[in-house]
Tab-separated table of C-alpha atoms in Angstrom:
chain	number	residue	atom	x	y	z
A	11	UNK	CA	117.266	136.485	93.349
A	12	UNK	CA	119.812	134.726	95.556
A	13	UNK	CA	117.198	132.502	97.108
A	14	UNK	CA	118.464	129.236	98.569
A	15	UNK	CA	115.453	127.513	100.188
A	16	UNK	CA	112.448	126.612	98.128
A	17	UNK	CA	109.268	125.073	99.457
A	18	UNK	CA	107.406	122.758	97.106
A	19	UNK	CA	103.849	122.158	98.221
A	20	UNK	CA	101.105	120.069	96.577
A	21	UNK	CA	97.589	121.414	96.336
A	22	UNK	CA	96.052	117.976	97.052
A	23	UNK	CA	97.360	114.438	97.608
A	24	UNK	CA	98.850	112.693	94.604
A	25	UNK	CA	99.613	115.958	92.792
A	26	UNK	CA	103.271	115.090	92.372
A	27	UNK	CA	105.117	117.494	94.717
A	28	UNK	CA	107.543	114.767	95.955
A	29	UNK	CA	108.358	113.756	92.371
A	30	UNK	CA	108.858	117.445	91.498
A	31	UNK	CA	111.258	117.898	94.408
A	32	UNK	CA	113.187	114.778	93.351
A	33	UNK	CA	113.441	115.881	89.695
A	34	UNK	CA	114.451	119.494	90.579
A	35	UNK	CA	117.064	118.159	92.999
A	36	UNK	CA	118.614	115.752	90.524
A	37	UNK	CA	118.670	118.405	87.816
A	38	UNK	CA	120.361	120.894	90.074
A	39	UNK	CA	122.836	118.345	91.373
A	40	UNK	CA	123.730	117.412	87.756
A	41	UNK	CA	124.648	121.030	87.149
A	42	UNK	CA	127.140	120.745	90.023
A	43	UNK	CA	125.073	122.486	92.653
A	44	UNK	CA	125.230	121.144	96.218
A	45	UNK	CA	121.583	120.231	96.931
A	46	UNK	CA	119.745	119.246	100.070
A	47	UNK	CA	116.225	117.854	100.036
A	48	UNK	CA	114.253	118.084	103.300
A	49	UNK	CA	111.158	115.969	103.678
A	50	UNK	CA	108.855	118.275	105.581
A	51	UNK	CA	105.893	116.030	105.011
A	52	UNK	CA	105.760	114.564	108.475
A	53	UNK	CA	102.350	113.062	107.846
A	54	UNK	CA	103.118	110.919	104.819
A	55	UNK	CA	106.820	111.171	103.939
A	56	UNK	CA	107.950	109.835	100.560
A	57	UNK	CA	111.347	111.142	99.516
A	58	UNK	CA	113.233	108.340	101.357
A	59	UNK	CA	111.261	105.851	99.263
A	60	UNK	CA	112.110	107.545	96.009
A	61	UNK	CA	115.862	107.410	96.784
A	62	UNK	CA	115.713	104.018	98.643
A	63	UNK	CA	117.108	105.470	101.864
A	64	UNK	CA	116.252	105.188	105.559
A	65	UNK	CA	113.122	106.806	106.948
A	66	UNK	CA	115.055	108.039	109.996
A	67	UNK	CA	116.713	109.580	111.764
A	68	UNK	CA	115.640	112.726	109.972
A	69	UNK	CA	113.874	116.068	110.334
A	70	UNK	CA	111.689	115.041	113.229
A	71	UNK	CA	114.681	113.703	115.181
A	72	UNK	CA	116.646	116.960	114.504
A	73	UNK	CA	113.774	119.211	115.531
A	74	UNK	CA	113.126	117.193	118.727
A	75	UNK	CA	116.900	117.485	119.517
A	76	UNK	CA	117.444	113.749	119.506
A	77	UNK	CA	120.226	113.920	116.875
A	78	UNK	CA	122.040	116.711	115.142
A	79	UNK	CA	121.872	117.438	111.375
A	80	UNK	CA	125.209	115.766	110.584
A	81	UNK	CA	124.023	112.509	112.085
A	82	UNK	CA	120.656	112.598	110.224
A	83	UNK	CA	121.546	113.715	106.700
A	84	UNK	CA	122.033	110.981	104.069
A	85	UNK	CA	123.945	110.888	100.795
A	86	UNK	CA	121.906	109.742	97.832
A	87	UNK	CA	123.330	107.774	94.854
A	88	UNK	CA	123.527	111.097	92.997
A	89	UNK	CA	126.637	113.156	93.682
A	90	UNK	CA	126.117	116.503	95.450
A	91	UNK	CA	122.635	115.434	96.482
A	92	UNK	CA	121.696	114.824	100.158
A	93	UNK	CA	118.451	114.013	101.884
A	94	UNK	CA	117.173	114.853	105.329
A	95	UNK	CA	114.252	112.433	105.576
A	96	UNK	CA	111.149	113.104	107.619
A	97	UNK	CA	112.526	111.080	110.527
A	98	UNK	CA	111.466	108.200	112.710
A	99	UNK	CA	107.732	107.792	113.259
A	100	UNK	CA	107.888	108.669	117.007
A	101	UNK	CA	109.404	112.087	116.312
A	102	UNK	CA	107.022	113.105	113.482
A	103	UNK	CA	103.879	113.432	115.619
A	104	UNK	CA	104.416	117.145	116.375
A	105	UNK	CA	104.091	118.994	113.058
A	106	UNK	CA	103.951	122.290	114.979
A	107	UNK	CA	107.759	122.003	115.160
A	108	UNK	CA	107.883	123.019	111.497
A	109	UNK	CA	107.049	126.613	112.548
A	110	UNK	CA	109.529	126.520	115.493
A	111	UNK	CA	112.746	128.407	116.039
A	112	UNK	CA	114.478	125.077	115.687
A	113	UNK	CA	113.323	124.810	112.083
A	114	UNK	CA	114.557	128.328	111.396
A	115	UNK	CA	117.959	127.473	112.952
A	116	UNK	CA	118.215	124.309	110.866
A	117	UNK	CA	117.601	126.207	107.654
A	118	UNK	CA	120.088	128.843	108.652
A	119	UNK	CA	122.678	126.105	109.329
A	120	UNK	CA	122.216	124.298	106.030
A	121	UNK	CA	122.239	127.518	104.012
A	122	UNK	CA	125.940	127.656	104.702
A	123	UNK	CA	126.555	124.178	103.348
A	124	UNK	CA	124.288	123.941	100.242
A	125	UNK	CA	123.547	125.953	97.106
A	126	UNK	CA	119.921	124.857	97.048
A	127	UNK	CA	117.560	123.504	99.697
A	128	UNK	CA	114.291	121.967	98.485
A	129	UNK	CA	111.602	121.347	101.121
A	130	UNK	CA	108.726	118.958	100.482
A	131	UNK	CA	105.565	119.447	102.436
A	132	UNK	CA	102.152	117.853	103.255
A	133	UNK	CA	99.469	118.932	100.710
A	134	UNK	CA	97.874	122.273	101.440
A	135	UNK	CA	94.404	120.679	101.315
A	136	UNK	CA	95.298	118.331	104.165
A	137	UNK	CA	97.296	120.533	106.602
A	138	UNK	CA	98.634	123.943	107.238
A	139	UNK	CA	102.197	122.680	107.508
A	140	UNK	CA	103.189	124.224	104.164
A	141	UNK	CA	102.181	127.729	105.250
A	142	UNK	CA	104.291	127.282	108.409
A	143	UNK	CA	107.252	126.154	106.303
A	144	UNK	CA	106.718	128.952	103.777
A	145	UNK	CA	107.398	131.404	106.599
A	146	UNK	CA	110.823	129.788	107.067
A	147	UNK	CA	111.805	129.450	103.388
A	148	UNK	CA	112.919	132.077	100.826
A	149	UNK	CA	110.438	131.069	98.087
A	150	UNK	CA	107.606	128.674	97.340
A	151	UNK	CA	105.940	126.939	94.468
A	152	UNK	CA	102.646	124.973	94.341
A	153	UNK	CA	102.253	121.736	92.445
A	154	UNK	CA	98.738	120.866	91.136
A	155	UNK	CA	97.486	118.025	89.047
A	156	UNK	CA	95.768	118.890	85.778
A	157	UNK	CA	91.968	118.287	85.815
A	158	UNK	CA	92.100	117.553	89.513
A	159	UNK	CA	92.157	120.633	91.765
A	160	UNK	CA	89.441	123.316	91.365
A	161	UNK	CA	90.480	126.811	90.406
A	162	UNK	CA	88.965	128.329	93.479
A	163	UNK	CA	91.044	126.042	95.769
A	164	UNK	CA	94.198	126.862	93.872
A	165	UNK	CA	93.504	130.571	94.059
A	166	UNK	CA	92.897	130.335	97.787
A	167	UNK	CA	96.056	128.424	98.399
A	168	UNK	CA	98.004	130.852	96.154
A	169	UNK	CA	96.729	133.711	98.279
A	170	UNK	CA	97.761	131.941	101.516
A	171	UNK	CA	101.274	131.334	100.172
A	172	UNK	CA	101.546	134.869	98.901
A	173	UNK	CA	100.884	136.103	102.441
A	174	UNK	CA	103.890	134.309	103.847
A	175	UNK	CA	107.515	135.401	104.149
A	176	UNK	CA	108.494	133.239	101.127
A	177	UNK	CA	108.110	134.746	97.700
A	178	UNK	CA	105.456	132.816	95.798
A	179	UNK	CA	107.001	131.868	92.416
A	180	UNK	CA	104.067	130.208	90.775
A	181	UNK	CA	102.197	126.997	90.037
A	182	UNK	CA	103.528	123.830	88.433
A	183	UNK	CA	100.805	122.050	86.521
A	184	UNK	CA	101.586	118.303	86.642
A	185	UNK	CA	100.207	115.347	84.639
A	186	UNK	CA	99.076	117.417	81.674
A	187	UNK	CA	97.601	115.253	78.950
A	188	UNK	CA	98.106	116.014	75.290
A	189	UNK	CA	94.377	115.478	74.723
A	190	UNK	CA	93.975	119.193	75.390
A	191	UNK	CA	92.866	121.026	72.232
A	192	UNK	CA	94.405	123.620	69.983
A	193	UNK	CA	97.929	124.991	70.125
A	194	UNK	CA	98.817	123.293	73.423
A	195	UNK	CA	97.938	119.839	72.105
A	196	UNK	CA	100.548	119.961	69.406
A	197	UNK	CA	103.252	121.320	71.667
A	198	UNK	CA	102.670	118.822	74.432
A	199	UNK	CA	102.526	115.907	72.052
A	200	UNK	CA	105.639	117.038	70.228
A	201	UNK	CA	107.569	117.406	73.540
A	202	UNK	CA	106.335	113.933	74.675
A	203	UNK	CA	107.285	112.284	71.381
A	204	UNK	CA	110.718	113.931	71.341
A	205	UNK	CA	111.573	112.763	74.891
A	206	UNK	CA	110.311	109.230	74.481
A	207	UNK	CA	111.689	108.478	71.028
A	208	UNK	CA	114.880	106.392	70.763
A	209	UNK	CA	117.962	108.426	69.929
């Protein structure tokens, strides 16, 4: 649909949103897209740890006007893949900036430079940061952990994201175990065996 910015939000902590962002980003970069990851989880950032990069300067520093984007963005070890980390601790204590005009301006600026912008966020169960970011992004997806979040909670969060400016694309179910019964059990086990077997 021509969307460039995608918010990835976890339902609850440890659901795997940060890992999902990293995997989507590396896959897109491998297909020669120019990709930017933005760590919008100002409360407990993790993308810089995944890619072994500096915590700051980053998003918090850019939104507080301490540095500009060019000085804060970092190149990862993967070609075509950049990271704007959450930023230094002293600039991350105002999550309200995620809904500011500065955030909208930043996303408008990077749209001109990248094919895909993936935004990580604090879990929906913990904070409303994701809803604020969804109003600045083109689309959103929610990541939930199998056998963890309750259906009612997922439905409520889906409704909240559907009411934002971003088009809600759906739910990613993470950490599915092949102990599920019936048709799914065979497919999940076959996929796992195929990916983990030696070539």
